[in-house]
Amino acid sequence: MTLYRLAAPLLAVPFLLGTTASAWAHAFQSGADFYEQFQEGGSVILTYPSVLLPLVAAGFLAGLWHTDGMARTFPAFLGGVLLGIPLASFVGPVVGVLLIVLGMATASLAALLTRHHPIECLTLGFATGLLAIMVSLEGHGLFELPFFIHLGIVLLSIVVFVASANLARLSIDRFQHPFVAIGFRVAASWIAAVLLLILAFQFRG
């Protein structure tokens, strides 16, 4: 079982890395179609593992923390998301590395700890929302991009966080078995392992 847990994320990495190079300095090219702009913004969240996985990790952590973990963490997460929009124009590519490291830390805490502190979850939720938006908009000035690209990025980041948190919490509450929580902790450990390997490939260039 131990070998399987180690091998599974390693086998997933080539596929994930094949879908991503750098998850920052995105070149948005949509025309006047609002729906296409929304799709293009949302695709940054869904198609870049180095952005998607930290959001999922933060959601799992909130869901594992408390029955109302998502509701309690959401205001902090949303605050980070909204603050990230104006701050994105002041950051450089290093913010992408910071998001990966943050995702690794969040996933590791979700995997290793059986109990979580409110300050831990609120702080990591805020930081994840902040860095995810800053990475997604990095390389672009404030409101340089169309409104619907911003809307797609913001809404999809919220959807991923909320869906991940609710999936974890509702599964735990529905099945009432210790193995369910353990399963999400194992999934969090896989996220940490994949992010570690993505980070290694980033530094390798």
XYZ file of C-alpha atoms in Angstrom, residues 42-205:
164
model
C -11.780 30.182 -16.241
C -9.430 27.958 -18.224
C -6.458 29.451 -16.364
C -7.814 27.941 -13.152
C -8.837 24.579 -14.610
C -5.991 23.757 -16.993
C -2.919 24.719 -14.957
C -2.238 22.163 -12.188
C 0.041 24.590 -10.361
C -3.010 26.858 -9.876
C -5.746 24.220 -9.613
C -4.102 21.892 -7.085
C -3.413 24.523 -4.380
C -7.082 25.556 -4.603
C -8.183 21.936 -4.202
C -5.786 21.488 -1.272
C -7.224 24.556 0.476
C -10.724 23.201 -0.093
C -9.828 19.788 1.320
C -8.261 21.433 4.367
C -11.424 23.451 5.027
C -13.611 20.387 4.591
C -11.462 18.254 6.878
C -11.312 20.968 9.530
C -14.954 21.332 10.554
C -18.540 20.633 9.551
C -18.859 24.325 8.697
C -15.260 24.594 7.543
C -16.092 25.864 4.070
C -18.505 28.533 5.325
C -16.040 29.684 7.978
C -13.065 29.785 5.617
C -14.855 31.269 2.621
C -14.817 34.945 3.745
C -11.030 34.793 4.230
C -10.597 33.025 0.874
C -12.819 35.553 -0.908
C -10.926 38.423 0.715
C -7.690 37.008 -0.683
C -9.243 36.620 -4.133
C -10.489 40.208 -4.247
C -7.235 41.630 -2.880
C -5.275 39.638 -5.449
C -6.842 41.513 -8.370
C -5.200 44.905 -7.703
C -1.985 43.387 -6.331
C -1.376 41.159 -9.375
C 0.050 44.056 -11.380
C 2.852 44.532 -8.825
C 4.230 40.979 -8.757
C 6.631 39.016 -10.939
C 6.997 35.366 -11.942
C 8.232 34.405 -8.454
C 4.610 34.482 -7.275
C 4.004 31.266 -9.245
C 6.674 29.484 -7.199
C 5.173 30.864 -3.989
C 1.757 29.436 -4.901
C 3.236 25.987 -5.518
C 5.090 26.080 -2.180
C 1.935 27.272 -0.416
C -0.064 24.470 -2.043
C 2.496 21.924 -0.881
C 2.301 23.250 2.687
C -1.510 23.301 2.673
C -1.791 19.795 1.246
C 0.825 18.456 3.674
C -1.016 19.878 6.689
C -4.305 18.462 5.410
C -2.651 15.056 5.007
C -0.658 14.907 8.235
C -2.862 16.526 10.884
C -6.039 14.942 12.221
C -7.170 18.227 13.792
C -6.870 21.734 12.423
C -6.867 25.161 14.052
C -9.117 27.965 12.783
C -6.155 30.335 12.336
C -4.397 27.698 10.199
C -7.364 27.235 7.890
C -8.286 30.922 7.629
C -4.701 32.001 6.959
C -4.067 29.340 4.325
C -7.461 29.963 2.718
C -6.743 33.691 2.452
C -3.202 33.141 1.129
C -4.367 30.585 -1.443
C -7.069 32.880 -2.810
C -4.632 35.777 -2.926
C -1.801 33.948 -4.700
C -4.079 32.030 -7.094
C -5.489 35.294 -8.465
C -2.094 36.998 -8.528
C -0.617 34.106 -10.502
C -3.558 34.014 -12.912
C -3.303 37.751 -13.641
C 0.487 38.131 -13.345
C 2.020 40.096 -16.186
C -1.061 42.279 -16.736
C -1.836 45.744 -15.380
C -4.860 46.508 -13.227
C -8.023 46.006 -15.318
C -5.904 45.808 -18.464
C -7.856 42.662 -19.341
C -11.584 42.595 -20.174
C -14.003 42.334 -17.253
C -15.262 38.883 -18.267
C -11.740 37.403 -18.152
C -11.454 38.649 -14.578
C -14.908 37.252 -13.866
C -13.991 33.821 -15.232
C -10.815 33.659 -13.139
C -12.557 34.773 -9.947
C -15.665 32.603 -10.301
C -13.782 29.441 -11.263
C -11.333 29.847 -8.395
C -14.310 30.140 -6.036
C -16.054 27.142 -7.614
C -12.957 24.937 -7.259
C -12.423 25.895 -3.615
C -16.093 25.536 -2.617
C -16.580 22.273 -4.555
C -13.452 20.700 -3.047
C -14.409 21.702 0.495
C -17.990 20.500 0.095
C -16.907 17.234 -1.521
C -14.695 16.451 1.453
C -17.159 17.535 4.136
C -20.319 16.055 2.614
C -18.558 12.740 1.989
C -17.326 12.592 5.578
C -20.750 13.497 7.003
C -22.655 11.217 4.630
C -20.691 8.007 5.111
C -19.614 8.497 8.742
C -16.568 6.257 8.445
C -12.957 7.045 9.403
C -11.694 5.728 6.066
C -13.459 8.562 4.224
C -11.442 11.230 6.012
C -8.332 9.111 5.579
C -9.033 8.921 1.851
C -9.103 12.708 1.547
C -5.917 12.963 3.582
C -4.261 10.509 1.192
C -5.531 12.568 -1.754
C -4.011 15.652 -0.130
C -0.672 13.843 0.182
C -0.803 13.078 -3.554
C -1.425 16.761 -4.264
C 1.638 17.659 -2.190
C 3.743 15.098 -4.059
C 2.619 16.307 -7.495
C 3.254 19.948 -6.579
C 6.711 19.042 -5.317
C 7.561 17.469 -8.655
C 6.086 20.406 -10.591
C 8.280 22.704 -8.491
C 11.328 20.581 -9.283
C 10.573 20.816 -13.015
C 10.124 24.583 -12.732
C 13.566 25.014 -11.209
C 15.027 22.637 -13.747
C 13.700 24.918 -16.464
